[in-house]
Short mmCIF file of C-alpha atoms in Angstrom, two decimals:
data_model
loop_
_atom_site.label_atom_id
_atom_site.label_comp_id
_atom_site.label_asym_id
_atom_site.label_seq_id
_atom_site.Cartn_x
_atom_site.Cartn_y
_atom_site.Cartn_z
CA MET M 511 53.41 124.97 55.34
CA PHE M 512 56.16 125.79 57.79
CA ASP M 513 57.15 129.39 58.78
CA GLY M 514 60.25 130.55 60.45
CA ARG M 515 59.20 129.89 64.01
CA ASP M 516 58.41 126.16 63.12
CA VAL M 517 61.77 125.74 61.58
CA ALA M 518 63.51 127.23 64.59
CA ARG M 519 61.46 125.22 66.98
CA ILE M 520 62.65 122.05 64.92
CA TYR M 521 66.26 123.04 65.17
CA VAL M 522 66.06 123.91 68.78
CA TRP M 523 64.41 120.38 69.37
CA GLU M 524 67.06 118.68 67.40
CA PHE M 525 69.86 120.45 69.29
CA ARG M 526 68.45 119.76 72.68
CA THR M 527 68.19 116.05 71.73
CA PHE M 528 71.57 115.90 70.41
CA THR M 529 73.11 117.57 73.32
CA PHE M 530 71.30 115.29 75.65
CA VAL M 531 72.51 112.18 73.94
CA LEU M 532 75.96 113.51 73.79
CA ASN M 533 76.07 114.29 77.36
CA PHE M 534 74.64 110.89 78.36
CA TRP M 535 77.08 109.02 76.25
CA LEU M 536 80.05 110.92 77.79
CA TYR M 537 78.72 110.22 81.29
CA LEU M 538 78.56 106.55 80.42
CA MET M 539 82.07 106.45 78.84
CA CYS M 540 83.93 108.92 80.84
CA GLY M 541 82.14 109.23 84.20
CA GLU M 542 83.41 108.16 87.59
CA ARG M 543 80.99 105.20 87.47
CA ALA M 544 82.44 103.81 84.12
CA GLY M 545 84.47 101.21 86.23
CA VAL M 546 88.12 101.30 85.33
CA LYS M 547 89.73 104.85 84.89
CA SER M 548 92.06 105.26 82.00
CA ALA M 549 95.62 105.03 82.75
CA SER M 550 96.55 108.51 81.51
CA ARG M 551 93.97 109.88 83.68
CA SER M 552 94.94 108.04 86.91
CA ARG M 553 98.67 108.79 86.15
CA LEU M 554 97.95 112.60 85.99
CA GLU M 555 95.95 112.47 89.33
CA LYS M 556 97.88 113.39 92.41
CA PRO M 557 97.84 110.82 95.26
CA ARG M 558 95.32 111.57 97.88
CA MET M 559 96.90 112.04 101.37
CA TRP M 560 95.26 110.00 104.38
CA LEU M 561 96.01 110.45 108.05
CA ALA M 562 98.12 107.57 109.39
CA ALA M 563 97.30 106.27 112.91
CA PRO M 564 100.36 105.63 114.71
CA ALA M 565 100.68 102.40 116.57
CA ASP M 566 101.85 104.09 119.82
CA GLY M 567 98.62 106.43 119.96
CA ALA M 568 100.80 109.52 119.50
CA ASP M 569 99.39 112.76 118.23
CA LEU M 570 98.16 112.63 114.63
CA ARG M 571 99.00 116.10 113.64
CA GLY M 572 101.38 116.44 110.70
CA ARG M 573 101.59 112.76 109.92
CA LEU M 574 100.33 112.20 106.46
CA THR M 575 100.95 109.09 104.18
CA VAL M 576 100.06 108.11 100.62
CA PRO M 577 97.64 105.10 100.67
CA GLN M 578 98.98 101.99 99.00
#
């Protein structure tokens, strides 16, 4: 009834389906759009540096601050 190629085709289909469902679930659970990041992950991230605009309109080069 089934030969080796049919069995291999079924295994490949199952593997593709499993990996798709797993990747989609990980995207929903751990993706950037999941809402609130976990505390451990945000603690490990380095703070992003932004240019601070001085009030006196001086040169911006070399003036970096951490956003609040």
